[in-house]
Short mmCIF file of C-alpha atoms in Angstrom, two decimals:
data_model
loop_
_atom_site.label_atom_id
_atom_site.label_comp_id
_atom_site.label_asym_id
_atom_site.label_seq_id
_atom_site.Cartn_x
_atom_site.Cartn_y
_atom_site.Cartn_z
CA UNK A 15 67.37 132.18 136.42
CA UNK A 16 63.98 133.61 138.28
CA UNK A 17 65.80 136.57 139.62
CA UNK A 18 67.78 137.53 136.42
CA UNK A 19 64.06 136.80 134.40
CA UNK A 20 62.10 139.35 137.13
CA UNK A 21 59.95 136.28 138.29
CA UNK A 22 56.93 138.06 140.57
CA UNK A 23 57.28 138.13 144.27
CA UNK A 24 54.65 134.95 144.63
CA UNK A 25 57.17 132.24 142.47
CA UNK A 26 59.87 133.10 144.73
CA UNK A 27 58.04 132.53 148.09
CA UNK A 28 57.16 129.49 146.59
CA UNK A 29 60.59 128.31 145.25
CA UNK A 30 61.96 129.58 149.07
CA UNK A 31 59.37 128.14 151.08
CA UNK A 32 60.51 124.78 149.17
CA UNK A 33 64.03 125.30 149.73
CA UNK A 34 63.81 126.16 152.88
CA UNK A 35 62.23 123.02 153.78
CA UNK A 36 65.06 121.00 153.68
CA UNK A 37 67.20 121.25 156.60
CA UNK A 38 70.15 121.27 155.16
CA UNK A 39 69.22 124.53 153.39
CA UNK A 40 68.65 126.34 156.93
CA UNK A 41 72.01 126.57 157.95
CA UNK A 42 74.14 129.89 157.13
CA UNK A 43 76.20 128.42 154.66
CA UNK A 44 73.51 127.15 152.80
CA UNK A 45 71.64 130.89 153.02
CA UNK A 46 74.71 132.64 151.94
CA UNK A 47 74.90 130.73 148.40
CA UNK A 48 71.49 132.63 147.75
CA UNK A 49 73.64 135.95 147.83
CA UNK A 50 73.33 137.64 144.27
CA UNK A 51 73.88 140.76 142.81
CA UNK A 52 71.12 142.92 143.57
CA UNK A 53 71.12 144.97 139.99
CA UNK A 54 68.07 142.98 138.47
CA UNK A 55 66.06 142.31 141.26
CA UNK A 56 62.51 143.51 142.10
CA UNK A 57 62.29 145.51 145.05
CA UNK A 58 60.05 143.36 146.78
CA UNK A 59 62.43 139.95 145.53
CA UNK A 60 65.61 142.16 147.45
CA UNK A 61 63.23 143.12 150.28
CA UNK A 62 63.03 138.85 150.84
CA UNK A 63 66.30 137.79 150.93
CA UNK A 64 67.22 141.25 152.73
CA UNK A 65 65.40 140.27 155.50
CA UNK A 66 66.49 136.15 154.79
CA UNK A 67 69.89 137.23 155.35
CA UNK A 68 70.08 139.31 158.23
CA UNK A 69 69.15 136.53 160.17
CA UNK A 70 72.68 135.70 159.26
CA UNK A 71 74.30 138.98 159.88
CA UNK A 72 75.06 141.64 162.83
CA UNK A 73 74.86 144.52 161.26
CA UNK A 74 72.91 147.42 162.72
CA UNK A 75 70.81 148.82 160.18
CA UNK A 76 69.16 144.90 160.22
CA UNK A 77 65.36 144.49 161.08
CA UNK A 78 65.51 142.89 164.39
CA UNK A 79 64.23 139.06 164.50
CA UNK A 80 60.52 140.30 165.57
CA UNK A 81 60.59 142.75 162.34
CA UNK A 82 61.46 139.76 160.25
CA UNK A 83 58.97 137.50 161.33
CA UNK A 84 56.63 139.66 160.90
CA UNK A 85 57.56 140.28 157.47
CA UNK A 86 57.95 136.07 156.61
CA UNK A 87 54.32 136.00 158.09
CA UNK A 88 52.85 139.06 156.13
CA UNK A 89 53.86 137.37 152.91
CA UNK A 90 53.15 133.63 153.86
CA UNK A 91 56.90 132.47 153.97
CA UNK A 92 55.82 130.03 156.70
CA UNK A 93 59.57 128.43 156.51
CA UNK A 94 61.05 131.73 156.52
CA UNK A 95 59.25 132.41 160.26
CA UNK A 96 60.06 129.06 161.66
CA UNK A 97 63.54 129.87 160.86
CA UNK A 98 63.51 133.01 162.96
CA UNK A 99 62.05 130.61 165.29
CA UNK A 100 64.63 128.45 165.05
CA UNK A 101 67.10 131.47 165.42
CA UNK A 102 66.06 133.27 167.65
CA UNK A 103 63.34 131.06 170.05
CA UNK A 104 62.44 134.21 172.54
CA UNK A 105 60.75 135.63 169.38
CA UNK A 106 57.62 133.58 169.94
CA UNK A 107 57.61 134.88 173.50
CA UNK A 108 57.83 138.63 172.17
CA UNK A 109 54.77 138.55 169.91
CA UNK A 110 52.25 138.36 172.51
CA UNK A 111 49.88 135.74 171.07
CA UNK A 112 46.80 134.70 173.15
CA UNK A 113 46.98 131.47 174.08
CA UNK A 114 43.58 130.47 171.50
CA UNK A 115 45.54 132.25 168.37
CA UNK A 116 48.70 130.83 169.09
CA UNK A 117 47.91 127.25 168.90
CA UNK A 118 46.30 128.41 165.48
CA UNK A 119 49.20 130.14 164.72
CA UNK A 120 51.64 126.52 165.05
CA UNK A 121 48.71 125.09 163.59
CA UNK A 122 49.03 126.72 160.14
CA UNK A 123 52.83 127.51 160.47
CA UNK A 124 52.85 123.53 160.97
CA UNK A 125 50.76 122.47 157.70
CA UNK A 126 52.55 124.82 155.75
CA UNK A 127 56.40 123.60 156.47
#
């Protein structure tokens, strides 16, 4: 219903920041039931589960985990990033976080999820 109604960019962070907070809605079979049809989506709504689903996926033209993150953070989908997390752990390693900033960063990814 909020894709095929256009719903803007900030409902469905909300409504997948919610879902993803279940655990039972992190696993890949869970992600894969949010495949749709990409006719009547926004092109920042396709740009989110893009990048939600190639966590899932090997293909090559896929952002790579640290591209991903990156975009979960930008965009405040703070259960999106601890899913890479979960994923792919050497991520946190890779981003190269002072010591200070990353204990904010767990902080806030922490309260949010």
């Amino acid at each position: 219903y909020v894709c095929r109604n256009q719903a803007p960019l900030e409902v469905m962070i909300l409504l997948l920041n919610t879902w993803l907070s279940y655990t039972e809605n992190r696993t890949e079979s869970a992600i894969t039931t949010l495949q749709i049809d990409y006719f009547n989506l926004t092109r920042d709504i396709e740009m989110l589960f893009s990048h939600l689903f190639a966590l899932y996926n090997n293909n090559a033209d896929n952002p790579s985990p640290n591209e991903i993150i990156d975009y979960f953070i930008h965009i405040e989908v703070w259960n999106g990033a601890t899913l890479v997390l979960e994923r792919h752990p050497t991520v946190f390693k890779t981003m190269g976080l002072d010591t200070k900033v990353m204990a904010d960063f767990l902080t806030i990814v922490g309260r949010c999820c």
